[in-house]
Amino acid sequence: MDRHLKTSSEKTALIWEPNNPNEEPKHISYKELHRNVCRFSNVLKSLGVKKGDRVCLYMPMIPELTVAVLSCARIGAIHSVVFAGFSAQALQDRINDSECKLIITADGSFRGEKVLNLKSIVDEAIQYCGSIEHCIMVERTKAEVNLVPDRDLLWCELMNESNDYCDATEMESEETLFILYTSGSTGKPKGVVHSIAGYMVGAEYSFRNVFQYQEGDVYWCTADIGWITGHSYVIYGPLLSGATTVMFEGVPSHPDYGRFWEIVDKHKVNIFYTAPTAIRALEAQGLDFVTPYKLDSLKVLGTVGEPINEEAWQWYHTHIGKEKCPIVDTWWQTETGGMMIAPLAGITKLKPTYATLPLPGVQPCLVDDKGNEIQGLNVEGNLCIKYPWPSMIRTTYGDHNRCKEVYFSAYPGKYFTGDGCKRDADGFYRITGRVDDVINVSGHRIGTAEVEDAINQHQEVVESAVVGFPHSIKGQGIYAFVILSKIEFNPNEICSQINELVKKHIGPIARPEKIQFVSGLPKTRSGKIIRRILRKIASGEINNFGDTSTLLDPEVVDLIVDSRNLTISK
Ligand code: 7RM
């Protein structure tokens, strides 16, 4: 921020586009953003927030969220942004894991036609958060809220009383910039820790090079700041580069499915970055929502979050990019901090559905199940990274061993990504999807164990197993196999109770698409569920289960296959 004041203080740093297209967008210059960040940094200091303290942000996509993130960074406090679609329980778990001192939220958020009351979710969560001293609330929806005297404070009042001067706290390069929780194969979500210098180097380097950002470009990444894509490519990457970044409060379907393209034309967006799931959802609505818009400002398109299918790639290329915009399919993870395998726009040869080549400096490799590196071309294996990179995960908050276990022990000396990957005849990489128990629903990572834990909270559930299955819009959907204590329950009733439980423990995004009640689960003699078989059944592949010799009771599989007609869909 301070760097850009010298050269671009009047330049627009942030264009904020509200949920309601009739509300005025905001253009915030680098100078104004800097001023607001300084003011809010002083607010944080006045509340006793010091270097190293954790601050939780549970906010809508409004400029105050960007200001809050950058203010934490300015004073050396560690931000932990929690996506505002997570439930009170999920929020509480994250606050307690890292013992946040302060939470910043809003009265509510506007998402399409919906109004979400965030403050009441925060109230519910922080009843059981002993570390929280204060809650700062931005007024956005003007919904009625409960303000607890002394604990709850209003953003606007604190900002009015604050002042514009706040030096940035000097930090060591390896000190922590932020924590972001993400799901894995087992247990509760872990707090991925990123460092000050390395993370920012990775975010800026990848932003500039992959998108081939040019001074003056207007750039829009549609991700929510609650996810890593929002951290790295709505806030840090573009703002470190001195770019103009668009921040959108709403959803692609409101007021209709042309909203993205309306915004592209309105703000003359040059670089546009979104998820395959959004492309597929918009494609499904037909071209009537695209043709009214010119889209002639676009120069570069990007995708992230999940594998993109050929059809969606072609649609994006033809109808949005008008066959003249390179598409950068960027593979990376919360843990990698920034893009790892991606084309450089206009430089790397494109190949639909391929993330193509590693960024300069990144050393990917494929390994087989025994841990041997697979050399050569036209091969497939588990994707690892052989050599460290600036923005790599530093630890998992509060549990360094877990970080070693999860990422560095499967293949000694290498970072294991959890993804399967192909390398073609040209040496190009194509990520095929997760090889662990993580499901990718609309680009959001959901751990099967987390969903199972929520389902198992139901009194009548004996056991459950959750897998992903191919979904035409979401990429993957969640399929739950559930054993009940008795068979005479009303299945529809139990289904809605299960859905409520998942919503309560995680959030609406983790609700199963399909629930099948079964009498048993396919297990090995040692009692491990064979998910491979369940994944096949969930995908409708019921003819060839491969090697079933390890099954304790092969008959279980036939029973599950035969009772598929009893599956209940959301
Ligand atoms: C940035 C982000 C990470 C997981 C990752 C993959 C999948 C992400 C791509 C992709 C195929 C891509 N972080 N993934 N990008 N798969 N092609 N271009 O999404 O931590 O939330 O998810 O997402 O499985 O391991 S994340």
Coordinates of C-alpha atoms and ligand atoms in Angstrom, one line a residue:
M1 CA 0.0 0.0 0.0
D2 CA 2.7 2.4 1.0
R3 CA 4.7 1.6 -2.0
H4 CA 1.9 2.4 -4.4
L5 CA 1.2 5.8 -2.8
K6 CA 4.3 7.2 -4.3
T7 CA 3.3 6.4 -7.9
S8 CA -0.4 5.6 -8.0
S9 CA -2.2 7.2 -5.1
E10 CA -5.1 8.4 -7.2
K11 CA -5.4 5.1 -9.1
T12 CA -8.4 2.9 -8.3
A13 CA -7.4 0.0 -6.1
L14 CA -10.8 -1.5 -5.6
I15 CA -14.0 -1.4 -7.6
W16 CA -16.8 -2.7 -5.4
E17 CA -19.9 -4.0 -7.2
P18 CA -22.9 -4.4 -4.9
N19 CA -25.3 -7.3 -4.9
N20 CA -28.1 -5.0 -6.2
P21 CA -27.2 -3.7 -9.7
N22 CA -29.1 -0.5 -9.0
E23 CA -27.0 0.4 -6.0
E24 CA -23.9 2.5 -6.9
P25 CA -20.6 0.7 -7.2
K26 CA -17.7 2.2 -5.2
H27 CA -14.3 3.2 -6.7
I28 CA -11.7 3.3 -3.9
S29 CA -8.3 4.8 -4.8
Y30 CA -5.0 3.5 -3.3
K31 CA -4.9 6.7 -1.2
E32 CA -8.3 6.1 0.2
L33 CA -7.7 2.4 0.8
H34 CA -4.4 3.3 2.6
R35 CA -6.2 5.8 4.7
N36 CA -9.0 3.4 5.7
V37 CA -6.4 0.7 6.5
C38 CA -4.5 3.1 8.7
R39 CA -7.6 4.2 10.5
F40 CA -8.7 0.6 11.0
S41 CA -5.3 -0.4 12.1
N42 CA -5.5 2.2 14.8
V43 CA -8.9 0.8 15.8
L44 CA -7.4 -2.6 16.2
K45 CA -4.5 -1.3 18.3
S46 CA -6.9 0.7 20.5
L47 CA -8.7 -2.6 21.3
G48 CA -5.4 -4.1 22.4
V49 CA -4.8 -6.2 19.3
K50 CA -1.0 -6.7 19.1
K51 CA 1.4 -8.4 16.7
G52 CA 0.8 -12.1 16.6
D53 CA -2.8 -11.9 18.0
R54 CA -5.4 -13.8 15.9
V55 CA -8.4 -11.9 14.5
C56 CA -11.3 -13.7 13.0
L57 CA -13.2 -12.1 10.0
Y58 CA -16.7 -13.4 9.2
M59 CA -17.9 -10.9 6.7
P60 CA -19.7 -10.4 3.4
M61 CA -17.9 -9.3 0.2
I62 CA -17.8 -5.6 1.1
P63 CA -14.8 -3.2 1.0
E64 CA -14.5 -3.3 4.8
L65 CA -13.4 -7.0 4.5
T66 CA -10.4 -5.9 2.4
V67 CA -9.7 -3.1 4.8
A68 CA -9.8 -5.5 7.8
V69 CA -7.5 -8.0 6.1
L70 CA -4.9 -5.4 5.2
S71 CA -5.2 -3.7 8.7
C72 CA -4.3 -7.0 10.4
A73 CA -1.4 -7.3 8.1
R74 CA -0.3 -3.8 8.8
I75 CA 0.0 -4.2 12.5
G76 CA 1.2 -7.8 12.4
A77 CA -2.0 -9.4 13.6
I78 CA -2.9 -12.8 12.1
H79 CA -6.1 -12.8 10.1
S80 CA -8.3 -15.9 10.0
V81 CA -11.1 -15.3 7.5
V82 CA -14.0 -17.7 7.8
F83 CA -16.3 -17.9 4.7
A84 CA -19.6 -16.4 5.7
G85 CA -21.5 -19.5 4.5
F86 CA -20.2 -21.6 7.3
S87 CA -22.4 -22.4 10.3
A88 CA -22.1 -21.1 13.8
Q89 CA -20.6 -24.4 14.9
A90 CA -18.0 -24.3 12.1
L91 CA -17.2 -20.7 13.0
Q92 CA -16.9 -21.5 16.7
D93 CA -14.5 -24.4 16.0
R94 CA -12.2 -22.2 13.9
I95 CA -12.2 -19.3 16.5
N96 CA -11.4 -21.7 19.3
D97 CA -8.7 -23.6 17.4
S98 CA -6.6 -20.4 17.0
E99 CA -7.9 -18.6 20.0
C100 CA -9.0 -15.4 18.2
K101 CA -9.2 -12.3 20.4
L102 CA -11.5 -10.3 18.2
I103 CA -14.1 -11.1 15.6
I104 CA -15.2 -8.7 12.8
T105 CA -18.5 -9.2 11.1
A106 CA -21.5 -7.4 9.6
D107 CA -25.2 -7.3 10.7
G108 CA -25.9 -9.3 7.6
S109 CA -25.1 -10.0 4.0
F110 CA -27.0 -9.7 0.7
R111 CA -26.6 -12.7 -1.6
G112 CA -29.0 -12.6 -4.6
E113 CA -32.5 -12.5 -3.2
K114 CA -31.3 -13.8 0.2
V115 CA -30.4 -11.8 3.3
L116 CA -28.2 -13.7 5.8
N117 CA -28.1 -12.5 9.4
L118 CA -24.4 -12.9 10.1
K119 CA -24.4 -11.2 13.5
S120 CA -26.9 -13.7 15.0
I121 CA -24.6 -16.6 13.7
V122 CA -21.7 -14.8 15.4
D123 CA -23.6 -14.4 18.6
E124 CA -24.4 -18.1 18.7
A125 CA -20.8 -19.1 17.9
I126 CA -19.0 -16.9 20.4
Q127 CA -21.0 -17.9 23.4
Y128 CA -18.5 -20.7 23.6
C129 CA -15.4 -18.8 22.6
G130 CA -13.6 -17.7 25.7
S131 CA -10.8 -16.0 23.8
I132 CA -13.1 -13.4 22.1
E133 CA -12.9 -10.0 23.8
H134 CA -14.8 -7.9 21.2
C135 CA -16.9 -8.1 18.2
I136 CA -16.8 -5.3 15.6
M137 CA -19.9 -5.0 13.4
V138 CA -20.2 -3.3 10.0
E139 CA -23.8 -2.1 9.2
R140 CA -24.7 -3.4 5.8
T141 CA -28.2 -4.8 5.7
K142 CA -29.6 -2.7 8.7
A143 CA -31.2 -5.9 10.0
E144 CA -32.1 -5.8 13.7
V145 CA -29.3 -7.1 15.8
N146 CA -28.5 -7.8 19.4
L147 CA -25.6 -5.7 20.6
V148 CA -23.9 -6.8 23.8
P149 CA -22.7 -3.6 25.7
D150 CA -18.9 -3.4 26.0
R151 CA -18.3 -6.5 23.9
D152 CA -19.9 -5.4 20.6
L153 CA -18.8 -2.3 18.8
L154 CA -19.8 -0.5 15.6
W155 CA -17.3 -0.2 12.7
C156 CA -18.5 3.2 11.7
E157 CA -18.3 4.7 15.2
L158 CA -14.8 3.3 15.8
M159 CA -13.6 4.5 12.4
N160 CA -15.0 8.0 13.1
E161 CA -13.0 8.3 16.3
S162 CA -9.8 6.9 14.8
N163 CA -7.0 8.7 13.0
D164 CA -5.1 8.4 9.7
Y165 CA -1.6 7.8 10.8
C166 CA -0.3 4.3 11.5
D167 CA 3.1 3.0 10.7
A168 CA 3.3 -0.5 9.4
T169 CA 4.7 -2.8 12.1
E170 CA 8.1 -4.3 11.1
M171 CA 7.9 -8.1 10.8
E172 CA 10.4 -10.9 10.1
S173 CA 9.8 -12.5 6.7
E174 CA 9.0 -15.9 8.3
E175 CA 6.4 -14.6 10.8
T176 CA 2.8 -15.5 10.1
L177 CA 0.6 -13.4 7.8
F178 CA -2.6 -15.4 8.1
I179 CA -4.4 -18.7 8.9
L180 CA -7.0 -20.2 6.6
Y181 CA -8.9 -23.3 7.5
T182 CA -9.2 -26.0 4.9
S183 CA -10.6 -29.6 4.8
G184 CA -8.5 -32.7 4.5
S185 CA -9.1 -36.5 4.5
T186 CA -9.4 -36.9 8.2
G187 CA -10.4 -34.9 11.3
K188 CA -11.4 -31.3 11.6
P189 CA -10.3 -28.7 9.1
K190 CA -6.8 -27.6 9.7
G191 CA -5.5 -24.0 9.9
V192 CA -3.1 -23.6 7.0
V193 CA -0.4 -21.0 8.0
H194 CA 1.2 -18.7 5.5
S195 CA 4.2 -16.5 6.1
I196 CA 4.6 -12.7 5.5
A197 CA 7.2 -12.6 2.8
G198 CA 7.0 -15.9 1.0
Y199 CA 3.2 -15.8 0.6
M200 CA 3.3 -12.2 -0.8
V201 CA 6.1 -13.0 -3.2
G202 CA 4.2 -16.0 -4.5
A203 CA 0.9 -14.1 -4.8
E204 CA 2.4 -11.2 -6.7
Y205 CA 4.8 -13.2 -8.9
S206 CA 2.0 -15.6 -10.1
F207 CA -0.5 -12.8 -10.5
R208 CA 1.7 -10.8 -12.8
N209 CA 3.1 -13.6 -14.8
V210 CA 0.2 -16.0 -15.3
F211 CA -2.3 -13.2 -16.2
Q212 CA 0.5 -11.2 -17.9
Y213 CA -0.9 -8.2 -16.1
Q214 CA -0.3 -4.9 -17.8
E215 CA -0.4 -1.5 -16.0
G216 CA -4.0 -0.2 -16.3
D217 CA -5.7 -3.5 -16.6
V218 CA -9.0 -3.9 -14.7
Y219 CA -9.0 -7.3 -13.1
W220 CA -11.8 -9.4 -11.6
C221 CA -11.6 -12.6 -9.7
T222 CA -15.1 -13.8 -8.7
A223 CA -14.0 -15.8 -5.7
D224 CA -15.2 -15.1 -2.2
I225 CA -12.4 -13.8 0.1
G226 CA -13.4 -16.6 2.5
W227 CA -11.4 -19.0 0.3
I228 CA -7.7 -18.9 -0.6
T229 CA -8.5 -17.8 -4.2
G230 CA -10.0 -14.6 -2.7
H231 CA -7.0 -14.0 -0.4
S232 CA -4.4 -14.4 -3.1
Y233 CA -6.2 -13.1 -6.2
V234 CA -8.8 -10.6 -5.0
I235 CA -6.6 -9.0 -2.4
Y236 CA -2.9 -9.7 -2.2
G237 CA -1.8 -10.5 -5.8
P238 CA -3.5 -7.6 -7.5
L239 CA -3.0 -5.0 -4.8
L240 CA 0.7 -5.9 -4.4
S241 CA 0.9 -5.4 -8.2
G242 CA -0.8 -2.0 -8.0
A243 CA -3.7 -3.3 -10.1
T244 CA -7.4 -2.4 -10.0
T245 CA -9.3 -5.3 -8.5
V246 CA -13.0 -5.8 -8.7
M247 CA -14.8 -7.2 -5.7
F248 CA -18.4 -8.5 -6.2
E249 CA -20.8 -8.8 -3.3
G250 CA -23.5 -10.9 -5.1
V251 CA -24.0 -14.1 -7.0
P252 CA -23.9 -14.9 -10.8
S253 CA -27.6 -15.6 -11.0
H254 CA -29.0 -12.3 -9.6
P255 CA -30.9 -10.5 -10.9
D256 CA -30.4 -12.9 -13.8
Y257 CA -27.7 -15.2 -15.2
G258 CA -26.2 -12.4 -17.2
R259 CA -24.9 -10.6 -14.2
F260 CA -21.2 -11.5 -14.6
W261 CA -21.2 -10.2 -18.2
E262 CA -23.1 -7.1 -17.3
I263 CA -20.3 -6.4 -14.7
V264 CA -17.6 -7.1 -17.2
D265 CA -19.0 -4.5 -19.6
K266 CA -19.8 -2.0 -16.9
H267 CA -16.3 -1.9 -15.4
K268 CA -14.5 -2.8 -18.7
V269 CA -12.9 -5.8 -17.1
N270 CA -9.7 -7.0 -19.0
I271 CA -8.8 -10.1 -17.0
F272 CA -11.5 -12.3 -15.7
Y273 CA -10.9 -15.3 -13.3
T274 CA -13.6 -17.7 -12.2
A275 CA -14.4 -21.4 -11.4
P276 CA -15.5 -24.1 -13.8
T277 CA -18.6 -24.7 -11.8
A278 CA -19.7 -21.1 -12.5
I279 CA -19.0 -21.5 -16.2
R280 CA -21.1 -24.7 -16.4
A281 CA -23.9 -23.1 -14.4
L282 CA -24.0 -20.1 -16.8
E283 CA -23.6 -22.3 -19.9
A284 CA -26.6 -24.3 -18.8
Q285 CA -28.8 -21.1 -18.9
G286 CA -28.1 -20.6 -22.6
L287 CA -26.6 -17.8 -24.7
D288 CA -29.6 -15.4 -24.2
F289 CA -27.8 -14.2 -21.1
V290 CA -24.5 -13.7 -22.9
T291 CA -25.4 -12.1 -26.3
P292 CA -26.7 -8.8 -24.9
Y293 CA -23.1 -8.0 -23.7
K294 CA -20.1 -6.9 -25.8
L295 CA -17.4 -8.4 -23.6
D296 CA -14.9 -6.7 -25.8
S297 CA -12.7 -5.4 -23.0
L298 CA -11.7 -9.0 -22.1
K299 CA -8.1 -10.0 -22.9
V300 CA -7.4 -13.0 -20.6
L301 CA -9.7 -15.6 -19.0
G302 CA -8.8 -17.8 -16.1
T303 CA -10.2 -20.8 -14.2
V304 CA -9.4 -22.4 -10.8
G305 CA -10.7 -24.7 -8.2
E306 CA -11.5 -28.0 -10.0
P307 CA -10.8 -29.7 -13.3
I308 CA -12.5 -28.0 -16.2
N309 CA -14.2 -30.3 -18.7
E310 CA -13.7 -29.8 -22.4
E311 CA -17.2 -28.6 -23.1
A312 CA -17.1 -25.9 -20.5
W313 CA -13.6 -24.9 -21.7
Q314 CA -14.8 -24.5 -25.3
W315 CA -17.9 -22.6 -24.3
Y316 CA -15.8 -20.2 -22.2
H317 CA -13.3 -19.8 -25.1
T318 CA -15.9 -19.3 -27.8
H319 CA -18.7 -17.3 -26.2
I320 CA -16.9 -15.3 -23.5
G321 CA -13.4 -15.0 -24.9
K322 CA -14.7 -14.8 -28.5
E323 CA -11.8 -17.1 -29.5
K324 CA -9.2 -14.4 -28.9
C325 CA -8.6 -14.6 -25.1
P326 CA -6.2 -17.2 -23.8
I327 CA -7.6 -19.3 -20.9
V328 CA -5.3 -19.9 -18.1
D329 CA -6.3 -23.1 -16.2
T330 CA -4.5 -22.6 -12.9
W331 CA -3.9 -25.5 -10.6
W332 CA -3.0 -24.7 -7.0
Q333 CA -4.2 -25.2 -3.4
T334 CA -4.8 -23.4 -0.1
E335 CA -1.5 -25.0 1.0
T336 CA 0.5 -23.7 -2.0
G337 CA -0.6 -20.1 -1.4
G338 CA -0.5 -19.3 -5.1
M339 CA -0.6 -20.8 -8.6
M340 CA 1.7 -23.7 -9.3
I341 CA 0.8 -25.2 -12.6
A342 CA -0.6 -22.8 -15.1
P343 CA 0.0 -21.3 -18.5
L344 CA 1.4 -17.9 -18.9
A345 CA -1.3 -16.0 -20.8
G346 CA -0.4 -15.6 -24.5
I347 CA 3.0 -17.3 -24.0
T348 CA 2.3 -21.0 -23.1
K349 CA 0.6 -23.0 -25.8
L350 CA -3.0 -23.8 -24.6
K351 CA -4.5 -27.3 -24.4
P352 CA -8.1 -27.5 -23.2
T353 CA -8.5 -29.2 -19.8
Y354 CA -4.7 -29.0 -19.1
A355 CA -3.2 -26.7 -16.5
T356 CA -0.1 -27.1 -18.9
L357 CA 3.3 -26.4 -17.3
P358 CA 4.6 -25.5 -13.9
L359 CA 5.4 -21.8 -13.2
P360 CA 9.2 -21.1 -13.5
G361 CA 10.7 -22.4 -10.2
V362 CA 8.1 -25.0 -9.5
Q363 CA 9.2 -28.7 -9.7
P364 CA 6.2 -31.1 -10.0
C365 CA 6.6 -34.8 -10.2
L366 CA 4.4 -37.9 -10.5
V367 CA 4.8 -40.8 -8.1
D368 CA 3.3 -44.3 -8.0
D369 CA 1.7 -45.8 -4.9
K370 CA 5.0 -47.2 -3.8
G371 CA 6.5 -43.7 -3.8
N372 CA 8.7 -44.1 -6.9
E373 CA 8.9 -41.2 -9.2
I374 CA 7.4 -41.9 -12.6
Q375 CA 9.6 -40.5 -15.3
G376 CA 8.8 -39.9 -19.0
L377 CA 5.8 -38.8 -21.0
N378 CA 2.2 -40.2 -21.3
V379 CA 2.2 -41.2 -17.7
E380 CA -0.2 -40.8 -14.7
G381 CA 0.4 -40.7 -11.0
N382 CA 0.1 -38.9 -7.7
L383 CA 1.1 -35.3 -7.9
C384 CA 4.0 -34.2 -5.7
I385 CA 6.2 -31.1 -5.5
K386 CA 9.9 -31.9 -5.2
Y387 CA 11.4 -28.6 -4.1
P388 CA 10.1 -25.8 -1.9
W389 CA 8.5 -22.6 -3.3
P390 CA 8.1 -19.2 -1.6
S391 CA 4.4 -19.3 -0.8
M392 CA 4.3 -22.9 0.5
I393 CA 2.4 -23.8 3.7
R394 CA 4.6 -23.2 6.8
T395 CA 2.7 -25.3 9.4
T396 CA -0.9 -26.2 10.4
Y397 CA -1.8 -24.0 13.3
G398 CA -1.1 -25.5 16.7
D399 CA -0.1 -28.8 15.3
H400 CA 3.2 -28.9 13.4
N401 CA 3.3 -32.7 13.4
R402 CA 0.0 -32.8 11.6
C403 CA 1.5 -30.7 8.8
K404 CA 4.4 -33.1 8.5
E405 CA 2.1 -36.1 8.5
V406 CA -0.4 -34.9 6.0
Y407 CA 1.9 -33.3 3.5
F408 CA 5.4 -34.6 3.9
S409 CA 5.2 -38.2 5.1
A410 CA 3.4 -40.0 2.3
Y411 CA 6.4 -39.5 0.0
P412 CA 9.5 -38.7 2.1
G413 CA 11.3 -35.6 0.9
K414 CA 8.3 -34.5 -1.3
Y415 CA 5.2 -32.4 -0.7
F416 CA 2.1 -34.5 -1.5
T417 CA -0.8 -32.6 -3.0
G418 CA -3.6 -35.2 -2.7
D419 CA -4.3 -34.9 -6.4
G420 CA -4.0 -37.3 -9.3
C421 CA -2.3 -36.1 -12.4
K422 CA -1.4 -37.0 -16.0
R423 CA 1.6 -35.9 -18.0
D424 CA 1.0 -36.0 -21.8
A425 CA 3.3 -36.4 -24.7
D426 CA 4.3 -32.7 -24.6
G427 CA 5.0 -32.8 -20.9
F428 CA 1.8 -30.9 -20.2
Y429 CA 0.0 -31.6 -16.9
R430 CA -3.6 -32.4 -16.4
I431 CA -5.0 -32.6 -12.9
T432 CA -7.5 -35.4 -12.7
G433 CA -8.9 -34.8 -9.2
R434 CA -8.4 -35.8 -5.6
V435 CA -7.0 -39.2 -4.8
D436 CA -7.8 -38.8 -1.1
D437 CA -11.1 -38.5 0.8
V438 CA -11.7 -34.9 -0.1
I439 CA -14.7 -34.0 -2.2
N440 CA -14.6 -30.9 -4.5
V441 CA -18.2 -29.5 -4.6
S442 CA -18.4 -26.4 -6.8
G443 CA -14.7 -25.8 -6.2
H444 CA -15.1 -26.1 -2.4
R445 CA -13.1 -28.6 -0.5
I446 CA -15.2 -30.8 1.8
G447 CA -13.7 -33.7 3.9
T448 CA -15.8 -36.9 3.9
A449 CA -14.9 -37.4 7.5
E450 CA -16.4 -34.1 8.5
V451 CA -19.7 -34.8 6.7
E452 CA -19.8 -38.3 8.3
D453 CA -19.2 -36.9 11.7
A454 CA -22.2 -34.5 11.3
I455 CA -24.5 -37.3 9.9
N456 CA -23.5 -39.6 12.8
Q457 CA -24.8 -37.1 15.3
H458 CA -28.2 -38.3 14.4
Q459 CA -29.5 -40.6 17.2
E460 CA -30.8 -43.3 14.8
V461 CA -27.7 -43.4 12.6
V462 CA -25.4 -46.3 13.3
E463 CA -22.8 -45.6 10.7
S464 CA -22.3 -43.6 7.5
A465 CA -19.9 -43.4 4.6
V466 CA -19.7 -40.3 2.3
V467 CA -18.2 -40.3 -1.2
G468 CA -18.2 -37.9 -4.2
F469 CA -20.0 -38.6 -7.5
P470 CA -19.8 -36.8 -10.8
H471 CA -22.2 -33.8 -10.9
S472 CA -22.9 -32.0 -14.2
I473 CA -22.7 -28.4 -12.7
K474 CA -21.0 -28.8 -9.3
G475 CA -18.2 -31.1 -10.6
Q476 CA -18.8 -33.4 -7.7
G477 CA -21.8 -34.0 -5.5
I478 CA -22.0 -35.6 -2.1
Y479 CA -23.4 -39.1 -1.8
A480 CA -24.1 -40.5 1.7
F481 CA -24.6 -44.2 2.5
V482 CA -26.3 -44.4 5.9
I483 CA -27.1 -47.4 8.2
L484 CA -30.1 -46.7 10.5
S485 CA -30.7 -48.5 13.9
K486 CA -34.1 -49.7 12.7
I487 CA -35.7 -49.9 9.3
E488 CA -39.2 -48.7 10.1
F489 CA -38.3 -44.9 10.1
N490 CA -39.7 -42.5 7.6
P491 CA -36.8 -42.1 5.2
N492 CA -37.8 -38.6 4.1
E493 CA -38.0 -37.4 7.6
I494 CA -34.6 -38.8 8.5
C495 CA -33.1 -37.3 5.4
S496 CA -34.2 -33.8 6.2
Q497 CA -33.0 -34.3 9.8
I498 CA -29.6 -35.4 8.4
N499 CA -29.5 -32.4 6.1
E500 CA -30.2 -30.1 9.1
L501 CA -27.4 -31.7 11.0
V502 CA -24.9 -31.2 8.2
K503 CA -26.1 -27.6 7.8
K504 CA -25.7 -27.0 11.6
H505 CA -22.2 -28.6 11.9
I506 CA -20.7 -27.4 8.6
G507 CA -22.9 -25.2 6.5
P508 CA -25.4 -25.6 3.6
I509 CA -22.7 -26.3 1.0
A510 CA -21.9 -29.7 2.7
R511 CA -25.4 -31.1 2.5
P512 CA -25.6 -34.5 0.7
E513 CA -27.0 -34.4 -2.8
K514 CA -28.1 -38.0 -2.3
I515 CA -28.7 -40.2 0.7
Q516 CA -29.1 -44.0 0.4
F517 CA -30.1 -46.1 3.4
V518 CA -28.3 -49.4 3.5
S519 CA -28.0 -52.4 5.8
G520 CA -24.3 -52.7 5.7
L521 CA -21.1 -51.1 4.2
P522 CA -18.4 -52.8 2.2
K523 CA -15.5 -53.4 4.6
T524 CA -12.2 -55.1 4.7
R525 CA -11.5 -57.8 7.3
S526 CA -9.8 -55.1 9.4
G527 CA -12.9 -53.0 9.3
K528 CA -11.9 -50.3 6.8
I529 CA -14.7 -49.1 4.6
I530 CA -13.8 -49.7 0.9
R531 CA -14.7 -46.3 -0.5
R532 CA -13.6 -47.2 -4.0
I533 CA -16.6 -49.5 -4.3
L534 CA -19.0 -46.9 -2.9
R535 CA -17.6 -44.3 -5.3
K536 CA -18.5 -46.7 -8.2
I537 CA -22.0 -47.3 -6.9
A538 CA -22.6 -43.6 -6.4
S539 CA -21.4 -43.0 -10.0
G540 CA -23.8 -45.7 -11.3
E541 CA -20.9 -48.0 -12.3
I542 CA -22.2 -51.2 -11.0
N543 CA -20.7 -53.8 -13.3
N544 CA -17.1 -54.0 -12.4
F545 CA -15.8 -53.4 -8.9
G546 CA -12.3 -54.6 -9.6
D547 CA -10.5 -56.6 -6.9
T548 CA -13.1 -57.5 -4.2
S549 CA -11.1 -60.2 -2.6
T550 CA -10.4 -58.1 0.5
L551 CA -14.2 -57.8 1.2
L552 CA -15.3 -59.3 4.5
D553 CA -18.8 -59.9 3.2
P554 CA -19.2 -59.6 -0.6
E555 CA -23.0 -59.9 -0.3
V556 CA -23.1 -56.4 1.2
V557 CA -22.2 -54.9 -2.2
D558 CA -25.1 -56.7 -4.0
L559 CA -27.5 -55.5 -1.3
I560 CA -26.4 -51.9 -1.8
V561 CA -26.6 -52.1 -5.6
D562 CA -30.1 -53.6 -5.3
S563 CA -31.4 -50.9 -3.0
R564 CA -30.2 -48.0 -5.1
N565 CA -33.8 -47.2 -6.1
L566 CA -34.4 -46.2 -2.5
T567 CA -31.9 -43.3 -2.8
I568 CA -33.3 -39.9 -1.8
S569 CA -32.2 -36.8 -3.7
K570 CA -32.0 -33.3 -2.4
Ligands
7RM1 C1 -7.2 -22.8 -5.4 C2 -8.0 -23.8 -4.7 C3 -7.4 -27.3 -4.0 C4 -7.9 -28.5 -4.8 C5 -6.7 -29.1 -5.5 C6 -7.4 -29.7 -6.7 C7 -8.5 -28.7 -7.1 C8 -7.7 -26.5 -7.9 C9 -7.6 -26.9 -10.1 C10 -8.0 -28.1 -9.4 C11 -8.0 -29.2 -11.4 C12 -7.4 -26.9 -11.5 N1 -7.6 -24.2 -3.5 N2 -8.1 -27.8 -8.1 N3 -7.4 -25.9 -9.1 N4 -8.1 -29.2 -10.1 N5 -7.6 -28.1 -12.1 N6 -7.0 -25.9 -12.2 O1 -9.0 -24.3 -5.2 O2 -7.4 -25.6 -1.5 O3 -9.6 -24.9 -2.2 O4 -8.6 -26.6 -3.4 O5 -8.8 -28.0 -5.8 O6 -8.0 -30.9 -6.4 O7 -6.1 -30.1 -4.7 S1 -8.3 -25.3 -2.6

